[in-house]
Amino acid sequence: MSLSRTLIPFLIILSHSFVGVFSVVEEAGASTLTQCNNKQQALPLKFIALAVILLSSIIGVSLPLITRSIPAFHPDRALFIVVKAFASGIILGTGFMHVFPDSFGMLSSPNLPKKPWHVFPFTGFVAMVSAVITLMIDSLATSFYNNINKAVVAEGETGMEVENGCGGEGNHYHHHHVMNVDSDGSELLRYRVIAMVLELGIVVHSVVIGLALGASSNTCSIKGLIAALCFHQMFEGMGLGGCILQAQYKLMKKATMAFFFAVTTPFGIVLGIILSSIYKEDSPKALITTGLLNASSAGLLIYMALVDLLASDFMGKKLQGNIKLQLKCYVAVLLGAGGMSLMAKWA
């Protein structure tokens, strides 16, 4: 009895102490949140982000194009293949760990009406449809360019047959030469389709993340985002730059594609700054628009990373004939995807 009389007041005092501690923590959290949300302090950080992300994007996408003159970084060398595998891991990690979860969070937000957004998995559905549409574009564009290429080669072959006559060793040599040219042309066209489709997916994603950063007034989150996005843009740019290099475009086309990649995130930031007075991240319209764009971008990036970049290289002659190089590329992919997964903590 005496023990219970002693314990009850002690427990009451202890419970009041915990309530006091939790109230202090809540007040501290609220004050921190208030300090972080500051439009005037956020604006200079956004301009710093714009400049730094632009620079890192230019460096990332230009490195494969500039270093082509260095023998070790030639597309046929092992080092280039390993670096490309690392960059492909970055793109895969971006799709799975950044874009897809962002879309899921937006489209399952409590700010959206329960029907239809909470009764149907729109993120997975849109990502799936986007991947299938990417496959269609990839396949149809490759078939279209291959047919054009075959028609041109056939015309040239017919002309040579008329000039040299039918049969003979010369005609056999020419036929073998045409087959080699046709094979090389098909591979080059494939690289060009990959580069164009990949750029489309990255551009959509880059504008969305730039818009989110530009519209945000949270100085605490912006600081972390700057570092994370610099890392992200640099290595994603290396992946795209490698594809542009393999596509063997002319200088003007290379410069145009590199320019569009470099400016899309800064453009998104500027757009976010302009629309920050009317754009609200938690509004239903903003959540639905950005959520659906992110889902479509996720499907495209995941398809491109797995099918056109990783599967294409790993099933190719170069890696199939060299197990040691194949293992190095697997490590590079895991490092790239792992790095992006780690970055998901801050961005």
Short mmCIF file of C-alpha atoms in Angstrom, two decimals:
data_model
loop_
_atom_site.label_atom_id
_atom_site.label_comp_id
_atom_site.label_asym_id
_atom_site.label_seq_id
_atom_site.Cartn_x
_atom_site.Cartn_y
_atom_site.Cartn_z
CA MET A 1 0.00 0.00 0.00
CA SER A 2 2.78 2.38 0.96
CA LEU A 3 4.63 1.41 -2.25
CA SER A 4 1.61 2.31 -4.41
CA ARG A 5 1.24 5.65 -2.61
CA THR A 6 4.87 6.39 -3.42
CA LEU A 7 4.69 5.19 -7.05
CA ILE A 8 1.50 7.00 -8.11
CA PRO A 9 2.79 10.56 -7.47
CA PHE A 10 6.10 9.60 -9.06
CA LEU A 11 4.37 8.32 -12.23
CA ILE A 12 2.19 11.45 -12.40
CA ILE A 13 5.30 13.68 -12.16
CA LEU A 14 7.09 11.52 -14.75
CA SER A 15 4.15 11.69 -17.18
CA HIS A 16 4.02 15.47 -16.84
CA SER A 17 7.76 15.59 -17.50
CA PHE A 18 7.33 13.58 -20.74
CA VAL A 19 4.48 15.86 -21.84
CA GLY A 20 6.73 18.84 -21.20
CA VAL A 21 9.59 17.28 -23.15
CA PHE A 22 7.34 16.40 -26.14
CA SER A 23 5.85 19.91 -26.17
CA VAL A 24 9.37 21.42 -26.20
CA VAL A 25 10.34 19.10 -29.10
CA GLU A 26 7.18 20.05 -31.04
CA GLU A 27 7.84 23.75 -30.46
CA ALA A 28 11.46 23.32 -31.55
CA GLY A 29 10.33 21.46 -34.70
CA ALA A 30 7.76 24.13 -35.49
CA SER A 31 10.30 26.93 -34.99
CA THR A 32 12.83 25.10 -37.23
CA LEU A 33 10.17 24.66 -39.94
CA THR A 34 9.31 28.38 -39.69
CA GLN A 35 13.00 29.32 -39.96
CA CYS A 36 13.46 27.07 -43.03
CA ASN A 37 10.48 28.55 -44.93
CA ASN A 38 11.85 31.92 -46.00
CA LYS A 39 11.28 33.21 -49.57
CA GLN A 40 13.87 36.01 -49.34
CA GLN A 41 16.64 33.68 -48.16
CA ALA A 42 15.62 30.97 -50.62
CA LEU A 43 15.94 33.21 -53.72
CA PRO A 44 19.77 33.64 -53.64
CA LEU A 45 20.11 29.88 -53.04
CA LYS A 46 18.00 29.21 -56.14
CA PHE A 47 20.27 31.39 -58.29
CA ILE A 48 23.33 29.59 -56.88
CA ALA A 49 21.61 26.27 -57.68
CA LEU A 50 20.87 27.48 -61.23
CA ALA A 51 24.53 28.35 -61.92
CA VAL A 52 26.08 25.29 -60.23
CA ILE A 53 23.65 22.78 -61.79
CA LEU A 54 24.14 24.35 -65.24
CA LEU A 55 27.93 24.02 -64.86
CA SER A 56 27.78 20.40 -63.63
CA SER A 57 25.36 19.48 -66.46
CA ILE A 58 27.71 20.99 -69.08
CA ILE A 59 30.70 19.16 -67.59
CA GLY A 60 28.83 15.85 -67.41
CA VAL A 61 27.41 15.80 -70.95
CA SER A 62 30.60 17.26 -72.51
CA LEU A 63 33.14 14.91 -70.89
CA PRO A 64 32.50 11.90 -73.18
CA LEU A 65 32.50 14.19 -76.24
CA ILE A 66 35.71 16.03 -75.30
CA THR A 67 37.66 12.99 -74.10
CA ARG A 68 37.10 11.09 -77.35
CA SER A 69 40.53 12.24 -78.53
CA ILE A 70 42.08 10.44 -75.52
CA PRO A 71 42.67 6.82 -76.65
CA ALA A 72 41.56 5.32 -73.27
CA PHE A 73 38.11 6.96 -73.59
CA HIS A 74 37.41 5.83 -77.17
CA PRO A 75 33.99 4.07 -77.47
CA ASP A 76 35.71 0.78 -78.37
CA ARG A 77 37.94 0.76 -75.29
CA ALA A 78 37.17 -1.04 -72.02
CA LEU A 79 37.33 2.10 -69.85
CA PHE A 80 34.59 3.82 -71.89
CA ILE A 81 32.33 0.75 -71.54
CA VAL A 82 32.85 0.66 -67.74
CA VAL A 83 32.12 4.40 -67.40
CA LYS A 84 29.02 4.01 -69.59
CA ALA A 85 27.83 1.12 -67.37
CA PHE A 86 28.28 3.37 -64.30
CA ALA A 87 26.27 6.15 -65.98
CA SER A 88 23.57 3.63 -66.99
CA GLY A 89 23.33 2.61 -63.31
CA ILE A 90 22.83 6.30 -62.47
CA ILE A 91 19.93 6.53 -64.96
CA LEU A 92 18.40 3.28 -63.63
CA GLY A 93 18.70 4.54 -60.03
CA THR A 94 17.12 7.85 -61.06
CA GLY A 95 14.07 6.08 -62.47
CA PHE A 96 13.55 3.62 -59.60
CA MET A 97 14.71 5.62 -56.56
CA HIS A 98 13.84 9.23 -57.43
CA VAL A 99 11.24 9.70 -60.14
CA PHE A 100 8.97 6.70 -59.44
CA PRO A 101 8.70 7.25 -55.62
CA ASP A 102 8.13 11.00 -56.17
CA SER A 103 5.24 10.22 -58.52
CA PHE A 104 3.79 7.68 -56.10
CA GLY A 105 3.96 10.19 -53.22
CA MET A 106 2.27 12.91 -55.29
CA LEU A 107 -0.54 10.76 -56.70
CA SER A 108 -1.31 9.20 -53.30
CA SER A 109 -1.32 12.55 -51.49
CA PRO A 110 -4.16 13.17 -48.97
CA ASN A 111 -4.77 16.48 -50.78
CA LEU A 112 -6.19 14.58 -53.77
CA PRO A 113 -9.76 13.26 -53.79
CA LYS A 114 -10.16 9.59 -52.80
CA LYS A 115 -11.76 8.72 -56.14
CA PRO A 116 -10.06 7.99 -58.46
CA TRP A 117 -6.55 8.75 -57.11
CA HIS A 118 -6.64 6.53 -53.99
CA VAL A 119 -8.48 3.56 -55.48
CA PHE A 120 -6.25 2.91 -58.53
CA PRO A 121 -2.40 2.73 -58.77
CA PHE A 122 -1.96 5.45 -61.39
CA THR A 123 1.83 5.68 -60.92
CA GLY A 124 2.46 2.06 -61.87
CA PHE A 125 -0.10 2.17 -64.69
CA VAL A 126 1.30 5.35 -66.30
CA ALA A 127 4.90 4.09 -65.90
CA MET A 128 3.94 0.78 -67.56
CA VAL A 129 2.17 2.53 -70.47
CA SER A 130 5.12 4.91 -70.84
CA ALA A 131 7.56 1.97 -71.05
CA VAL A 132 5.41 0.26 -73.73
CA ILE A 133 5.09 3.52 -75.73
CA THR A 134 8.89 3.96 -75.48
CA LEU A 135 9.30 0.41 -76.84
CA MET A 136 6.92 1.26 -79.72
CA ILE A 137 8.81 4.47 -80.57
CA ASP A 138 12.14 2.66 -80.26
CA SER A 139 11.05 -0.24 -82.46
CA LEU A 140 9.14 1.74 -85.11
CA ALA A 141 11.85 4.42 -85.44
CA THR A 142 14.55 1.74 -85.82
CA SER A 143 12.46 -0.13 -88.45
CA PHE A 144 11.73 3.11 -90.33
CA TYR A 145 15.40 4.17 -90.51
CA ASN A 146 16.53 0.62 -91.34
CA ASN A 147 14.11 0.46 -94.28
CA ILE A 148 15.38 3.80 -95.59
CA ASN A 149 18.97 2.59 -95.19
CA LYS A 150 18.23 -0.71 -96.99
CA ALA A 151 16.56 1.15 -99.87
CA VAL A 152 19.62 3.40 -100.30
CA VAL A 153 22.02 0.41 -100.14
CA ALA A 154 19.86 -1.56 -102.63
CA GLU A 155 19.96 1.32 -105.12
CA GLY A 156 23.73 1.51 -104.81
CA GLU A 157 24.06 -2.27 -105.20
CA THR A 158 21.86 -2.27 -108.36
CA GLY A 159 23.96 0.49 -109.87
CA MET A 160 27.18 -1.42 -109.22
CA GLU A 161 25.73 -4.62 -110.74
CA VAL A 162 24.80 -2.79 -113.95
CA GLU A 163 28.27 -1.27 -114.13
CA ASN A 164 30.28 -4.45 -113.34
CA GLY A 165 27.95 -7.09 -114.78
CA CYS A 166 26.38 -10.06 -112.99
CA GLY A 167 28.41 -12.68 -111.09
CA GLY A 168 32.17 -12.80 -110.78
CA GLU A 169 34.56 -12.31 -107.88
CA GLY A 170 34.22 -8.53 -107.98
CA ASN A 171 30.46 -8.75 -107.49
CA HIS A 172 30.92 -11.23 -104.58
CA TYR A 173 33.37 -8.84 -102.91
CA HIS A 174 30.97 -5.92 -103.39
CA HIS A 175 28.04 -7.92 -101.93
CA HIS A 176 30.14 -8.79 -98.84
CA HIS A 177 31.16 -5.11 -98.50
CA VAL A 178 27.51 -3.96 -98.74
CA MET A 179 26.51 -6.42 -96.01
CA ASN A 180 29.18 -4.96 -93.68
CA VAL A 181 28.08 -1.40 -94.45
CA ASP A 182 24.44 -2.39 -93.87
CA SER A 183 25.29 -3.96 -90.50
CA ASP A 184 27.32 -0.92 -89.39
CA GLY A 185 24.56 1.42 -90.60
CA SER A 186 21.89 -0.46 -88.61
CA GLU A 187 23.98 -0.27 -85.45
CA LEU A 188 24.60 3.45 -85.95
CA LEU A 189 20.88 4.11 -86.52
CA ARG A 190 20.11 2.14 -83.35
CA TYR A 191 22.48 4.35 -81.35
CA ARG A 192 20.84 7.46 -82.79
CA VAL A 193 17.33 6.34 -81.82
CA ILE A 194 18.57 5.50 -78.29
CA ALA A 195 20.20 8.93 -77.90
CA MET A 196 17.06 10.79 -79.03
CA VAL A 197 14.60 8.81 -76.88
CA LEU A 198 16.88 8.95 -73.81
CA GLU A 199 17.24 12.71 -74.15
CA LEU A 200 13.45 13.07 -74.29
CA GLY A 201 13.00 11.21 -70.99
CA ILE A 202 15.80 13.08 -69.23
CA VAL A 203 14.54 16.48 -70.43
CA VAL A 204 11.00 15.87 -69.07
CA HIS A 205 12.39 14.70 -65.72
CA SER A 206 14.88 17.61 -65.51
CA VAL A 207 12.21 20.27 -66.08
CA VAL A 208 10.02 18.74 -63.34
CA ILE A 209 12.79 18.62 -60.70
CA GLY A 210 13.90 22.16 -61.65
CA LEU A 211 10.32 23.42 -61.30
CA ALA A 212 10.02 21.83 -57.83
CA LEU A 213 13.29 23.41 -56.67
CA GLY A 214 12.43 26.83 -58.13
CA ALA A 215 8.99 26.90 -56.49
CA SER A 216 10.25 25.77 -53.06
CA SER A 217 10.81 28.28 -50.23
CA ASN A 218 12.41 25.75 -47.86
CA THR A 219 16.06 26.83 -47.48
CA CYS A 220 16.94 23.66 -45.53
CA SER A 221 15.83 21.32 -48.34
CA ILE A 222 17.26 23.51 -51.14
CA LYS A 223 20.79 23.30 -49.68
CA GLY A 224 20.69 19.50 -49.76
CA LEU A 225 19.08 19.46 -53.20
CA ILE A 226 21.86 21.56 -54.76
CA ALA A 227 24.57 19.01 -53.89
CA ALA A 228 22.40 16.02 -54.80
CA LEU A 229 21.28 17.47 -58.16
CA CYS A 230 24.84 18.44 -59.15
CA PHE A 231 25.94 14.82 -58.66
CA HIS A 232 22.82 13.57 -60.42
CA GLN A 233 23.08 15.90 -63.45
CA MET A 234 26.81 15.33 -63.94
CA PHE A 235 26.62 11.53 -64.11
CA GLU A 236 23.29 11.44 -65.95
CA GLY A 237 24.90 13.79 -68.46
CA MET A 238 27.83 11.38 -68.83
CA GLY A 239 25.39 8.60 -69.72
CA LEU A 240 23.64 10.76 -72.32
CA GLY A 241 26.98 12.11 -73.62
CA GLY A 242 28.19 8.54 -74.17
CA CYS A 243 25.06 7.76 -76.22
CA ILE A 244 25.47 10.96 -78.26
CA LEU A 245 29.11 10.03 -78.92
CA GLN A 246 28.18 6.53 -80.13
CA ALA A 247 25.47 8.02 -82.37
CA GLN A 248 28.22 9.85 -84.32
CA TYR A 249 26.18 12.98 -84.92
CA LYS A 250 27.67 16.01 -86.61
CA LEU A 251 29.10 18.75 -84.39
CA MET A 252 26.00 20.97 -84.60
CA LYS A 253 23.65 18.12 -83.59
CA LYS A 254 25.93 17.12 -80.69
CA ALA A 255 26.09 20.72 -79.47
CA THR A 256 22.28 21.11 -79.73
CA MET A 257 21.57 17.93 -77.75
CA ALA A 258 24.17 18.80 -75.10
CA PHE A 259 22.74 22.34 -74.85
CA PHE A 260 19.16 21.14 -74.33
CA PHE A 261 20.24 18.70 -71.62
CA ALA A 262 22.31 21.36 -69.82
CA VAL A 263 19.62 24.09 -69.77
CA THR A 264 16.47 22.08 -68.95
CA THR A 265 16.96 21.92 -65.15
CA PRO A 266 17.99 25.63 -64.91
CA PHE A 267 14.98 26.45 -67.13
CA GLY A 268 12.77 24.53 -64.70
CA ILE A 269 14.27 26.48 -61.78
CA VAL A 270 13.59 29.84 -63.49
CA LEU A 271 10.05 28.71 -64.32
CA GLY A 272 9.55 27.68 -60.69
CA ILE A 273 10.80 31.08 -59.44
CA ILE A 274 8.42 32.91 -61.80
CA LEU A 275 5.45 30.72 -60.85
CA SER A 276 6.29 30.52 -57.11
CA SER A 277 3.60 33.09 -56.26
CA ILE A 278 0.84 31.06 -57.95
CA TYR A 279 2.38 27.55 -58.01
CA LYS A 280 1.72 25.54 -54.86
CA GLU A 281 3.34 22.13 -54.54
CA ASP A 282 0.45 20.68 -52.53
CA SER A 283 -2.37 21.92 -54.76
CA PRO A 284 -4.33 19.11 -56.53
CA LYS A 285 -3.52 20.42 -60.04
CA ALA A 286 0.22 20.61 -59.33
CA LEU A 287 0.27 17.17 -57.69
CA ILE A 288 -1.60 15.51 -60.57
CA THR A 289 0.42 17.22 -63.34
CA THR A 290 3.87 16.62 -61.84
CA GLY A 291 2.88 13.16 -60.59
CA LEU A 292 1.79 11.97 -64.04
CA LEU A 293 4.84 13.54 -65.72
CA ASN A 294 7.13 11.84 -63.21
CA ALA A 295 5.41 8.48 -63.73
CA SER A 296 5.78 8.69 -67.52
CA SER A 297 9.40 9.80 -67.15
CA ALA A 298 10.10 6.91 -64.72
CA GLY A 299 8.76 4.32 -67.18
CA LEU A 300 10.83 5.78 -70.00
CA LEU A 301 14.08 6.00 -67.98
CA ILE A 302 13.73 2.49 -66.52
CA TYR A 303 13.07 1.01 -69.98
CA MET A 304 15.97 2.90 -71.58
CA ALA A 305 18.41 2.00 -68.79
CA LEU A 306 17.54 -1.72 -68.73
CA VAL A 307 16.84 -2.44 -72.40
CA ASP A 308 18.70 0.05 -74.60
CA LEU A 309 21.75 0.71 -72.41
CA LEU A 310 22.47 -2.23 -70.06
CA ALA A 311 20.97 -5.22 -71.94
CA SER A 312 22.31 -3.92 -75.26
CA ASP A 313 25.87 -3.67 -73.91
CA PHE A 314 25.87 -6.79 -71.72
CA MET A 315 24.46 -8.97 -74.53
CA GLY A 316 26.82 -7.47 -77.10
CA LYS A 317 29.94 -9.17 -78.49
CA LYS A 318 32.36 -7.00 -76.51
CA LEU A 319 31.14 -8.01 -73.04
CA GLN A 320 30.02 -11.55 -73.94
CA GLY A 321 33.57 -12.30 -75.07
CA ASN A 322 35.23 -10.87 -71.94
CA ILE A 323 33.99 -12.14 -68.55
CA LYS A 324 36.46 -9.98 -66.60
CA LEU A 325 35.23 -6.79 -68.29
CA GLN A 326 31.63 -7.96 -67.77
CA LEU A 327 32.21 -8.28 -63.99
CA LYS A 328 33.80 -4.80 -63.88
CA CYS A 329 30.72 -3.40 -65.64
CA TYR A 330 28.41 -5.11 -63.13
CA VAL A 331 30.32 -3.46 -60.27
CA ALA A 332 30.10 -0.11 -62.11
CA VAL A 333 26.31 -0.50 -62.56
CA LEU A 334 25.84 -1.33 -58.86
CA LEU A 335 27.99 1.64 -57.83
CA GLY A 336 26.01 4.01 -60.06
CA ALA A 337 22.61 2.72 -58.94
CA GLY A 338 23.80 2.57 -55.31
CA GLY A 339 25.04 6.17 -55.44
CA MET A 340 21.67 7.38 -56.73
CA SER A 341 19.89 5.30 -54.09
CA LEU A 342 21.98 7.02 -51.41
CA MET A 343 21.17 10.41 -52.93
CA ALA A 344 17.43 9.63 -52.51
CA LYS A 345 17.87 10.47 -48.83
CA TRP A 346 18.43 14.16 -49.69
CA ALA A 347 16.70 14.54 -53.08
#
